[in-house]
Structure formats: C-alpha cells, structure tokens
Amino acid sequence: MSTDTEPAANPALTDPDSRIAVVTGASSGIGEAAARALAAQGYHVVVGARRVDRITALADEIGGTGRQLDVTDEQSVTDFVAGLDRVHVLVNNAGGAKGLDPVTTANFDDWRWMWETNVLGSLRVTKALLPALEASGDGLIISITSIAALEAYDNGAGYTSAKHAQAITHRTLRYELLGKPIRLTEIAPGMVETDFSLVRFDGDQERADAVYQGLTPLSAEDVAEVIGFVASRPPHVNLDQIVLKPRDQASARRNIKTG
Ligand code: 8X3
C-alpha cells in the first residue's frame, strides 16, 4: 500500500483483527528498520517522516501505510493520526542531534531544533495517539531516547538536555498511565551507525564517518531487533528501560578509541 492521502482508505487500518504499529522518523535508520521488524511480526505499520518518497517506498515494500509527518508541526501531526482509532504500538523515533558546541557558544537554532523534534515532537505524537493506544486494549509506547538521556558530556548539552527531557516525559507517563492498558518502554541506544552523525555535523560525511571508524557500532537492525522483542512480549510484561551499547563503547565519551 502506498502513501495514503485518504486517511481511513486502507482497510487494514479499520479492520478489528489487524494490529497497528506507528513509527515516526521512519524514512531511514532505526525507524526504517523498526518498521520492517514490526511488519515481519504481522503488524500493519503506519510509517511517518518528512521525506514522502522514502516512506512511500517503505510502505509499499512492507505492505503498510505511508503518511508524511513533521513532528514539529501541529497540523501535520493531526493529519497523520486522522483515522487511526486503534493503535497497538507507537515507536517515537523521530529526533536527533545538531551540533557539538559548548554551552558558552550554544547555537540557539540547533537547540531549538533538538527540543522541537526530540521533546515536543514526541510529546505531540504521543498526546495525539493516546486515545487510540488505550482503545486498542493493549497499547505500547516505545520511546527511542539515547544514552544521552542518562549522561552529561562536554559539548553535548543541547542534545543531552533534549534527550533527558524526552525521557523524563516518557517516564512520567509510565506513572500517569498506571491502571490503563498501555505499556511504556524506553530504549536508550549508544552509538548506532545511521545518518545520526551526518545530521549532527550538518552533512559533513568525513566527520560523521570518523565517529564510527576504529570500532564496531550498533546497526539500526540491532536496535530494531530489540524493538521487535519488546513488542512481542505479552500484555502484562512491561520492559521499562533498555540501554544498549556496542561492546566497544562504555559511555557517551568513552570507547575503545578514547580509552
Ligand atoms: C547517540 C548516542 O553514543 O552516539 O544517541 O552519542 S552516542
């Protein structure tokens, strides 16, 4: 099924027997791999991202639904969730890092982008889908945070503060939704070789490649396998928080290259 301009047009979305998963930031990396993993488990996956050509191709490939999504735009989120009355799994994956500057020279545009995507973007999508997650009778919210949600490091405050805020919002929901049929899992990856560093370094391929040279990072598929595991647990099992790093990385700033 390709890009869906009539929100409820795909019968899988309203079929009471189908299990629906929603993945944000699905045009590449962890989001794309997660969409594939969930589709392989039989979910009808609704994939969202700004790059409509990418999500259309992915939706075609996995038999899902592709819808354009900009998580920083309220109207885009409203359009994205239209007709989604029952959702079993939401993977909040959209987000990322921009820049690696000390606080003293913080770039406000970079900070705004990181807070808009990671924090407010995840909040916006989650808020919009909470009724559908509850209506499914067995909802699951997976937030892809980062080890940057657990640590502070030099020059990383724009990203670490945004990831901490995203994670705290997620963890707060775990308390506030207690008693409702919605599980919450935070997945906090370390180094994953995707376009993460390319975005962080504004398209500087050489600088991005250097991050992963000399060690073996996680792949998007490594993280997606964990997402698939979480989504395949029975409804009474809540995996609260999962931290995964490459063997070669001990913390955000310590790996086999830095010692
Ligand atoms: C990114 C984690 O370790 O690459 O979310 O800085 S790390």
PDB file of C-alpha atoms and ligand atoms in Angstrom:
ATOM      1  CA  MET A   1       0.000   0.000   0.000  1.00  0.00           C
ATOM      2  CA  SER A   2       1.409   3.372  -0.868  1.00  0.00           C
ATOM      3  CA  THR A   3       1.056   6.865   0.503  1.00  0.00           C
ATOM      4  CA  ASP A   4      -2.363   7.328   1.957  1.00  0.00           C
ATOM      5  CA  THR A   5      -3.981  10.668   1.264  1.00  0.00           C
ATOM      6  CA  GLU A   6      -7.415   9.475   2.372  1.00  0.00           C
ATOM      7  CA  PRO A   7      -6.558   8.667   5.986  1.00  0.00           C
ATOM      8  CA  ALA A   8      -9.006   5.806   6.542  1.00  0.00           C
ATOM      9  CA  ALA A   9      -8.688   4.420   2.997  1.00  0.00           C
ATOM     10  CA  ASN A  10      -6.558   1.421   3.877  1.00  0.00           C
ATOM     11  CA  PRO A  11      -8.938  -1.289   5.148  1.00  0.00           C
ATOM     12  CA  ALA A  12      -6.187  -2.685   7.384  1.00  0.00           C
ATOM     13  CA  LEU A  13      -6.438   0.458   9.481  1.00  0.00           C
ATOM     14  CA  THR A  14     -10.051  -0.193  10.423  1.00  0.00           C
ATOM     15  CA  ASP A  15     -10.035  -3.995  10.379  1.00  0.00           C
ATOM     16  CA  PRO A  16     -10.648  -5.046  14.008  1.00  0.00           C
ATOM     17  CA  ASP A  17      -8.324  -8.027  13.516  1.00  0.00           C
ATOM     18  CA  SER A  18      -5.314  -6.035  12.417  1.00  0.00           C
ATOM     19  CA  ARG A  19      -2.630  -4.929  14.819  1.00  0.00           C
ATOM     20  CA  ILE A  20      -1.447  -1.424  14.053  1.00  0.00           C
ATOM     21  CA  ALA A  21       2.006  -0.021  14.720  1.00  0.00           C
ATOM     22  CA  VAL A  22       3.061   3.575  14.131  1.00  0.00           C
ATOM     23  CA  VAL A  23       6.697   4.518  13.598  1.00  0.00           C
ATOM     24  CA  THR A  24       7.919   8.116  13.395  1.00  0.00           C
ATOM     25  CA  GLY A  25      11.147   9.102  11.693  1.00  0.00           C
ATOM     26  CA  ALA A  26      10.700   6.001   9.567  1.00  0.00           C
ATOM     27  CA  SER A  27      12.444   7.170   6.391  1.00  0.00           C
ATOM     28  CA  SER A  28      15.845   5.803   7.441  1.00  0.00           C
ATOM     29  CA  GLY A  29      17.943   4.314  10.228  1.00  0.00           C
ATOM     30  CA  ILE A  30      16.328   2.925  13.366  1.00  0.00           C
ATOM     31  CA  GLY A  31      12.818   3.981  12.306  1.00  0.00           C
ATOM     32  CA  GLU A  32      13.023   2.237   8.951  1.00  0.00           C
ATOM     33  CA  ALA A  33      14.495  -0.914  10.489  1.00  0.00           C
ATOM     34  CA  ALA A  34      11.854  -0.887  13.237  1.00  0.00           C
ATOM     35  CA  ALA A  35       9.074  -0.619  10.653  1.00  0.00           C
ATOM     36  CA  ARG A  36      10.469  -3.682   8.860  1.00  0.00           C
ATOM     37  CA  ALA A  37      10.820  -5.651  12.103  1.00  0.00           C
ATOM     38  CA  LEU A  38       7.255  -4.878  13.181  1.00  0.00           C
ATOM     39  CA  ALA A  39       5.840  -5.671   9.733  1.00  0.00           C
ATOM     40  CA  ALA A  40       7.635  -9.027   9.875  1.00  0.00           C
ATOM     41  CA  GLN A  41       5.719  -9.709  13.084  1.00  0.00           C
ATOM     42  CA  GLY A  42       2.429  -9.121  11.286  1.00  0.00           C
ATOM     43  CA  TYR A  43       1.755  -5.524  12.291  1.00  0.00           C
ATOM     44  CA  HIS A  44       0.225  -3.153   9.784  1.00  0.00           C
ATOM     45  CA  VAL A  45       2.796  -0.402  10.113  1.00  0.00           C
ATOM     46  CA  VAL A  46       1.991   3.258   9.574  1.00  0.00           C
ATOM     47  CA  VAL A  47       5.260   4.947   8.735  1.00  0.00           C
ATOM     48  CA  GLY A  48       5.733   8.677   9.064  1.00  0.00           C
ATOM     49  CA  ALA A  49       8.520  11.046   8.067  1.00  0.00           C
ATOM     50  CA  ARG A  50       9.021  14.285   6.198  1.00  0.00           C
ATOM     51  CA  ARG A  51      10.550  12.594   3.130  1.00  0.00           C
ATOM     52  CA  VAL A  52       7.409  11.303   1.468  1.00  0.00           C
ATOM     53  CA  ASP A  53       9.184   9.431  -1.340  1.00  0.00           C
ATOM     54  CA  ARG A  54      11.102   7.338   1.200  1.00  0.00           C
ATOM     55  CA  ILE A  55       8.099   6.425   3.299  1.00  0.00           C
ATOM     56  CA  THR A  56       6.013   5.637   0.229  1.00  0.00           C
ATOM     57  CA  ALA A  57       8.673   3.178  -0.956  1.00  0.00           C
ATOM     58  CA  LEU A  58       8.973   1.645   2.505  1.00  0.00           C
ATOM     59  CA  ALA A  59       5.201   1.332   2.921  1.00  0.00           C
ATOM     60  CA  ASP A  60       4.983  -0.372  -0.476  1.00  0.00           C
ATOM     61  CA  GLU A  61       7.712  -2.789   0.493  1.00  0.00           C
ATOM     62  CA  ILE A  62       6.278  -3.788   3.881  1.00  0.00           C
ATOM     63  CA  GLY A  63       2.591  -3.609   2.958  1.00  0.00           C
ATOM     64  CA  GLY A  64       1.974  -0.730   5.335  1.00  0.00           C
ATOM     65  CA  THR A  65       0.716   2.820   5.112  1.00  0.00           C
ATOM     66  CA  GLY A  66       2.966   5.794   4.453  1.00  0.00           C
ATOM     67  CA  ARG A  67       1.987   9.265   5.593  1.00  0.00           C
ATOM     68  CA  GLN A  68       4.009  12.411   5.563  1.00  0.00           C
ATOM     69  CA  LEU A  69       4.825  13.617   9.059  1.00  0.00           C
ATOM     70  CA  ASP A  70       6.622  16.593  10.503  1.00  0.00           C
ATOM     71  CA  VAL A  71       6.507  16.090  14.267  1.00  0.00           C
ATOM     72  CA  THR A  72       7.264  19.782  14.832  1.00  0.00           C
ATOM     73  CA  ASP A  73       4.055  20.805  13.069  1.00  0.00           C
ATOM     74  CA  GLU A  74       0.758  20.500  14.931  1.00  0.00           C
ATOM     75  CA  GLN A  75      -1.352  20.304  11.748  1.00  0.00           C
ATOM     76  CA  SER A  76       0.933  17.659  10.247  1.00  0.00           C
ATOM     77  CA  VAL A  77       0.520  15.505  13.360  1.00  0.00           C
ATOM     78  CA  THR A  78      -3.255  15.996  13.294  1.00  0.00           C
ATOM     79  CA  ASP A  79      -3.366  14.873   9.649  1.00  0.00           C
ATOM     80  CA  PHE A  80      -1.010  11.980  10.350  1.00  0.00           C
ATOM     81  CA  VAL A  81      -3.172  10.467  13.101  1.00  0.00           C
ATOM     82  CA  ALA A  82      -6.512  11.021  11.311  1.00  0.00           C
ATOM     83  CA  GLY A  83      -8.495   7.796  11.149  1.00  0.00           C
ATOM     84  CA  LEU A  84      -6.143   5.928  13.480  1.00  0.00           C
ATOM     85  CA  ASP A  85      -8.686   4.831  16.054  1.00  0.00           C
ATOM     86  CA  ARG A  86      -6.801   1.833  17.408  1.00  0.00           C
ATOM     87  CA  VAL A  87      -3.041   1.716  17.675  1.00  0.00           C
ATOM     88  CA  HIS A  88      -1.173  -1.096  19.409  1.00  0.00           C
ATOM     89  CA  VAL A  89       2.403   0.141  19.140  1.00  0.00           C
ATOM     90  CA  LEU A  90       3.838   3.636  18.838  1.00  0.00           C
ATOM     91  CA  VAL A  91       7.572   3.957  18.232  1.00  0.00           C
ATOM     92  CA  ASN A  92       8.659   7.527  18.952  1.00  0.00           C
ATOM     93  CA  ASN A  93      11.819   7.601  16.927  1.00  0.00           C
ATOM     94  CA  ALA A  94      11.862  10.994  15.187  1.00  0.00           C
ATOM     95  CA  GLY A  95      14.581  13.267  16.528  1.00  0.00           C
ATOM     96  CA  GLY A  96      18.317  13.638  16.510  1.00  0.00           C
ATOM     97  CA  ALA A  97      21.257  15.878  17.280  1.00  0.00           C
ATOM     98  CA  LYS A  98      22.584  19.049  15.717  1.00  0.00           C
ATOM     99  CA  GLY A  99      25.995  20.397  16.575  1.00  0.00           C
ATOM    100  CA  LEU A 100      28.528  19.640  19.263  1.00  0.00           C
ATOM    101  CA  ASP A 101      29.102  23.020  20.887  1.00  0.00           C
ATOM    102  CA  PRO A 102      29.976  24.060  24.407  1.00  0.00           C
ATOM    103  CA  VAL A 103      27.244  25.797  26.378  1.00  0.00           C
ATOM    104  CA  THR A 104      29.143  29.078  26.185  1.00  0.00           C
ATOM    105  CA  THR A 105      28.727  29.175  22.400  1.00  0.00           C
ATOM    106  CA  ALA A 106      25.375  27.385  22.212  1.00  0.00           C
ATOM    107  CA  ASN A 107      23.679  27.738  18.850  1.00  0.00           C
ATOM    108  CA  PHE A 108      20.046  28.582  19.603  1.00  0.00           C
ATOM    109  CA  ASP A 109      18.790  27.325  16.242  1.00  0.00           C
ATOM    110  CA  ASP A 110      20.361  23.924  16.904  1.00  0.00           C
ATOM    111  CA  TRP A 111      18.952  23.813  20.436  1.00  0.00           C
ATOM    112  CA  ARG A 112      15.502  24.794  19.209  1.00  0.00           C
ATOM    113  CA  TRP A 113      15.571  22.057  16.542  1.00  0.00           C
ATOM    114  CA  MET A 114      16.634  19.418  19.070  1.00  0.00           C
ATOM    115  CA  TRP A 115      13.974  20.410  21.586  1.00  0.00           C
ATOM    116  CA  GLU A 116      11.290  20.731  18.901  1.00  0.00           C
ATOM    117  CA  THR A 117      11.949  17.287  17.422  1.00  0.00           C
ATOM    118  CA  ASN A 118      13.019  15.098  20.351  1.00  0.00           C
ATOM    119  CA  VAL A 119      10.944  16.614  23.144  1.00  0.00           C
ATOM    120  CA  LEU A 120       7.922  18.423  21.757  1.00  0.00           C
ATOM    121  CA  GLY A 121       7.702  16.233  18.656  1.00  0.00           C
ATOM    122  CA  SER A 122       7.499  13.023  20.678  1.00  0.00           C
ATOM    123  CA  LEU A 123       5.058  14.670  23.080  1.00  0.00           C
ATOM    124  CA  ARG A 124       2.859  15.896  20.225  1.00  0.00           C
ATOM    125  CA  VAL A 125       2.585  12.463  18.580  1.00  0.00           C
ATOM    126  CA  THR A 126       2.140  10.634  21.885  1.00  0.00           C
ATOM    127  CA  LYS A 127      -0.586  13.013  23.036  1.00  0.00           C
ATOM    128  CA  ALA A 128      -2.408  12.678  19.719  1.00  0.00           C
ATOM    129  CA  LEU A 129      -2.319   8.860  19.803  1.00  0.00           C
ATOM    130  CA  LEU A 130      -3.044   8.202  23.483  1.00  0.00           C
ATOM    131  CA  PRO A 131      -6.792   7.654  22.907  1.00  0.00           C
ATOM    132  CA  ALA A 132      -6.048   5.168  20.096  1.00  0.00           C
ATOM    133  CA  LEU A 133      -3.420   3.362  22.171  1.00  0.00           C
ATOM    134  CA  GLU A 134      -5.896   2.983  25.016  1.00  0.00           C
ATOM    135  CA  ALA A 135      -8.697   1.952  22.637  1.00  0.00           C
ATOM    136  CA  SER A 136      -6.582  -0.948  21.355  1.00  0.00           C
ATOM    137  CA  GLY A 137      -6.831  -2.559  24.789  1.00  0.00           C
ATOM    138  CA  ASP A 138      -3.098  -3.327  24.654  1.00  0.00           C
ATOM    139  CA  GLY A 139      -1.106  -0.236  23.738  1.00  0.00           C
ATOM    140  CA  LEU A 140       2.666   0.095  23.842  1.00  0.00           C
ATOM    141  CA  ILE A 141       4.705   3.277  23.608  1.00  0.00           C
ATOM    142  CA  ILE A 142       8.367   2.786  22.768  1.00  0.00           C
ATOM    143  CA  SER A 143      10.467   5.923  23.048  1.00  0.00           C
ATOM    144  CA  ILE A 144      13.868   5.864  21.422  1.00  0.00           C
ATOM    145  CA  THR A 145      15.924   8.092  23.658  1.00  0.00           C
ATOM    146  CA  SER A 146      19.704   7.660  23.941  1.00  0.00           C
ATOM    147  CA  ILE A 147      22.469   7.146  26.442  1.00  0.00           C
ATOM    148  CA  ALA A 148      22.467  10.956  26.193  1.00  0.00           C
ATOM    149  CA  ALA A 149      19.279  10.738  28.279  1.00  0.00           C
ATOM    150  CA  LEU A 150      21.343   9.189  31.068  1.00  0.00           C
ATOM    151  CA  GLU A 151      24.617  11.109  30.905  1.00  0.00           C
ATOM    152  CA  ALA A 152      26.068  14.590  30.539  1.00  0.00           C
ATOM    153  CA  TYR A 153      29.095  15.160  28.343  1.00  0.00           C
ATOM    154  CA  ASP A 154      31.224  18.059  27.138  1.00  0.00           C
ATOM    155  CA  ASN A 155      29.751  19.976  24.207  1.00  0.00           C
ATOM    156  CA  GLY A 156      26.625  17.858  24.217  1.00  0.00           C
ATOM    157  CA  ALA A 157      24.197  19.870  26.361  1.00  0.00           C
ATOM    158  CA  GLY A 158      21.790  20.732  23.548  1.00  0.00           C
ATOM    159  CA  TYR A 159      21.291  17.053  22.777  1.00  0.00           C
ATOM    160  CA  THR A 160      21.635  15.624  26.298  1.00  0.00           C
ATOM    161  CA  SER A 161      19.176  18.144  27.714  1.00  0.00           C
ATOM    162  CA  ALA A 162      16.654  17.363  24.968  1.00  0.00           C
ATOM    163  CA  LYS A 163      17.066  13.595  25.410  1.00  0.00           C
ATOM    164  CA  HIS A 164      16.772  13.925  29.202  1.00  0.00           C
ATOM    165  CA  ALA A 165      13.561  15.936  28.743  1.00  0.00           C
ATOM    166  CA  GLN A 166      12.130  13.429  26.263  1.00  0.00           C
ATOM    167  CA  ALA A 167      12.981  10.571  28.629  1.00  0.00           C
ATOM    168  CA  ILE A 168      11.525  12.276  31.694  1.00  0.00           C
ATOM    169  CA  THR A 169       8.289  12.953  29.825  1.00  0.00           C
ATOM    170  CA  HIS A 170       8.155   9.290  28.836  1.00  0.00           C
ATOM    171  CA  ARG A 171       8.933   8.095  32.391  1.00  0.00           C
ATOM    172  CA  THR A 172       6.299  10.445  33.813  1.00  0.00           C
ATOM    173  CA  LEU A 173       3.701   8.880  31.530  1.00  0.00           C
ATOM    174  CA  ARG A 174       4.609   5.477  32.964  1.00  0.00           C
ATOM    175  CA  TYR A 175       3.269   6.788  36.290  1.00  0.00           C
ATOM    176  CA  GLU A 176       0.349   8.757  34.924  1.00  0.00           C
ATOM    177  CA  LEU A 177      -0.976   5.886  32.798  1.00  0.00           C
ATOM    178  CA  LEU A 178      -0.742   3.269  35.543  1.00  0.00           C
ATOM    179  CA  GLY A 179      -4.029   1.323  35.503  1.00  0.00           C
ATOM    180  CA  LYS A 180      -4.601   1.896  31.796  1.00  0.00           C
ATOM    181  CA  PRO A 181      -3.840  -0.803  29.194  1.00  0.00           C
ATOM    182  CA  ILE A 182      -0.742   0.978  27.910  1.00  0.00           C
ATOM    183  CA  ARG A 183       2.835  -0.164  28.403  1.00  0.00           C
ATOM    184  CA  LEU A 184       5.850   2.117  28.123  1.00  0.00           C
ATOM    185  CA  THR A 185       9.379   1.156  27.153  1.00  0.00           C
ATOM    186  CA  GLU A 186      12.336   3.493  26.864  1.00  0.00           C
ATOM    187  CA  ILE A 187      15.134   2.261  24.631  1.00  0.00           C
ATOM    188  CA  ALA A 188      18.389   4.171  25.115  1.00  0.00           C
ATOM    189  CA  PRO A 189      20.979   3.282  22.476  1.00  0.00           C
ATOM    190  CA  GLY A 190      24.603   4.333  22.354  1.00  0.00           C
ATOM    191  CA  MET A 191      26.476   4.513  19.063  1.00  0.00           C
ATOM    192  CA  VAL A 192      24.347   3.355  16.149  1.00  0.00           C
ATOM    193  CA  GLU A 193      25.680   3.854  12.640  1.00  0.00           C
ATOM    194  CA  THR A 194      22.879   5.670  10.840  1.00  0.00           C
ATOM    195  CA  ASP A 195      22.697   9.191   9.444  1.00  0.00           C
ATOM    196  CA  PHE A 196      22.679  10.434  13.070  1.00  0.00           C
ATOM    197  CA  SER A 197      26.200  11.902  12.897  1.00  0.00           C
ATOM    198  CA  LEU A 198      25.690  13.177   9.353  1.00  0.00           C
ATOM    199  CA  VAL A 199      22.749  15.243  10.624  1.00  0.00           C
ATOM    200  CA  ARG A 200      24.660  16.286  13.762  1.00  0.00           C
ATOM    201  CA  PHE A 201      27.566  17.539  11.637  1.00  0.00           C
ATOM    202  CA  ASP A 202      25.376  19.196   9.037  1.00  0.00           C
ATOM    203  CA  GLY A 203      26.194  16.848   6.160  1.00  0.00           C
ATOM    204  CA  ASP A 204      29.952  16.601   6.807  1.00  0.00           C
ATOM    205  CA  GLN A 205      30.410  12.971   5.696  1.00  0.00           C
ATOM    206  CA  GLU A 206      34.073  12.774   6.660  1.00  0.00           C
ATOM    207  CA  ARG A 207      33.412  13.968  10.208  1.00  0.00           C
ATOM    208  CA  ALA A 208      30.424  11.640  10.507  1.00  0.00           C
ATOM    209  CA  ASP A 209      32.375   8.614   9.252  1.00  0.00           C
ATOM    210  CA  ALA A 210      35.211   9.323  11.695  1.00  0.00           C
ATOM    211  CA  VAL A 211      32.822   8.800  14.635  1.00  0.00           C
ATOM    212  CA  TYR A 212      32.396   5.119  13.754  1.00  0.00           C
ATOM    213  CA  GLN A 213      35.858   4.337  12.413  1.00  0.00           C
ATOM    214  CA  GLY A 214      38.041   2.080  14.543  1.00  0.00           C
ATOM    215  CA  LEU A 215      35.187   0.451  16.432  1.00  0.00           C
ATOM    216  CA  THR A 216      32.120  -1.641  15.704  1.00  0.00           C
ATOM    217  CA  PRO A 217      28.975   0.396  16.321  1.00  0.00           C
ATOM    218  CA  LEU A 218      25.447  -0.943  16.610  1.00  0.00           C
ATOM    219  CA  SER A 219      23.410  -1.118  13.429  1.00  0.00           C
ATOM    220  CA  ALA A 220      19.856   0.134  13.061  1.00  0.00           C
ATOM    221  CA  GLU A 221      18.832  -3.524  12.785  1.00  0.00           C
ATOM    222  CA  ASP A 222      20.411  -4.290  16.179  1.00  0.00           C
ATOM    223  CA  VAL A 223      18.093  -1.739  17.768  1.00  0.00           C
ATOM    224  CA  ALA A 224      15.115  -2.838  15.674  1.00  0.00           C
ATOM    225  CA  GLU A 225      15.507  -6.408  16.925  1.00  0.00           C
ATOM    226  CA  VAL A 226      15.147  -5.129  20.470  1.00  0.00           C
ATOM    227  CA  ILE A 227      12.089  -3.119  19.458  1.00  0.00           C
ATOM    228  CA  GLY A 228      10.618  -6.292  17.956  1.00  0.00           C
ATOM    229  CA  PHE A 229      11.363  -8.210  21.160  1.00  0.00           C
ATOM    230  CA  VAL A 230       9.644  -5.551  23.276  1.00  0.00           C
ATOM    231  CA  ALA A 231       6.595  -5.526  21.002  1.00  0.00           C
ATOM    232  CA  SER A 232       6.278  -9.308  21.149  1.00  0.00           C
ATOM    233  CA  ARG A 233       6.034  -9.585  24.955  1.00  0.00           C
ATOM    234  CA  PRO A 234       2.621 -10.464  26.398  1.00  0.00           C
ATOM    235  CA  PRO A 235       0.450  -7.557  27.645  1.00  0.00           C
ATOM    236  CA  HIS A 236       1.309  -8.000  31.336  1.00  0.00           C
ATOM    237  CA  VAL A 237       5.075  -7.617  30.734  1.00  0.00           C
ATOM    238  CA  ASN A 238       6.449  -4.060  30.755  1.00  0.00           C
ATOM    239  CA  LEU A 239      10.097  -3.636  29.863  1.00  0.00           C
ATOM    240  CA  ASP A 240      10.632  -0.221  31.432  1.00  0.00           C
ATOM    241  CA  GLN A 241      14.072   0.740  30.202  1.00  0.00           C
ATOM    242  CA  ILE A 242      16.637  -0.888  27.930  1.00  0.00           C
ATOM    243  CA  VAL A 243      20.138   0.517  27.449  1.00  0.00           C
ATOM    244  CA  LEU A 244      22.155  -0.930  24.591  1.00  0.00           C
ATOM    245  CA  LYS A 245      25.645  -0.003  23.513  1.00  0.00           C
ATOM    246  CA  PRO A 246      28.273  -1.547  21.296  1.00  0.00           C
ATOM    247  CA  ARG A 247      30.760  -3.691  23.192  1.00  0.00           C
ATOM    248  CA  ASP A 248      33.332  -1.118  22.088  1.00  0.00           C
ATOM    249  CA  GLN A 249      31.586   1.752  23.892  1.00  0.00           C
ATOM    250  CA  ALA A 250      31.404   2.158  27.684  1.00  0.00           C
ATOM    251  CA  SER A 251      29.802   5.610  27.848  1.00  0.00           C
ATOM    252  CA  ALA A 252      28.957   8.526  25.574  1.00  0.00           C
ATOM    253  CA  ARG A 253      32.543   9.720  25.644  1.00  0.00           C
ATOM    254  CA  ARG A 254      34.476   6.520  26.437  1.00  0.00           C
ATOM    255  CA  ASN A 255      35.074   3.901  23.812  1.00  0.00           C
ATOM    256  CA  ILE A 256      37.984   1.761  22.643  1.00  0.00           C
ATOM    257  CA  LYS A 257      39.390   4.723  20.713  1.00  0.00           C
ATOM    258  CA  THR A 258      39.296   7.201  23.583  1.00  0.00           C
ATOM    259  CA  GLY A 259      40.330   4.662  26.230  1.00  0.00           C
TER     260      GLY A 259
HETATM  261  C1  8X3 B   1      23.613   8.984  20.391  1.00  0.00           C
HETATM  262  C2  8X3 B   1      24.417   8.282  21.406  1.00  0.00           C
HETATM  263  O1  8X3 B   1      26.761   7.494  21.981  1.00  0.00           O
HETATM  264  O2  8X3 B   1      26.393   8.156  19.691  1.00  0.00           O
HETATM  265  O3  8X3 B   1      22.246   8.995  20.735  1.00  0.00           O
HETATM  266  O4  8X3 B   1      26.494   9.848  21.441  1.00  0.00           O
HETATM  267  S1  8X3 B   1      26.107   8.446  21.125  1.00  0.00           S
END
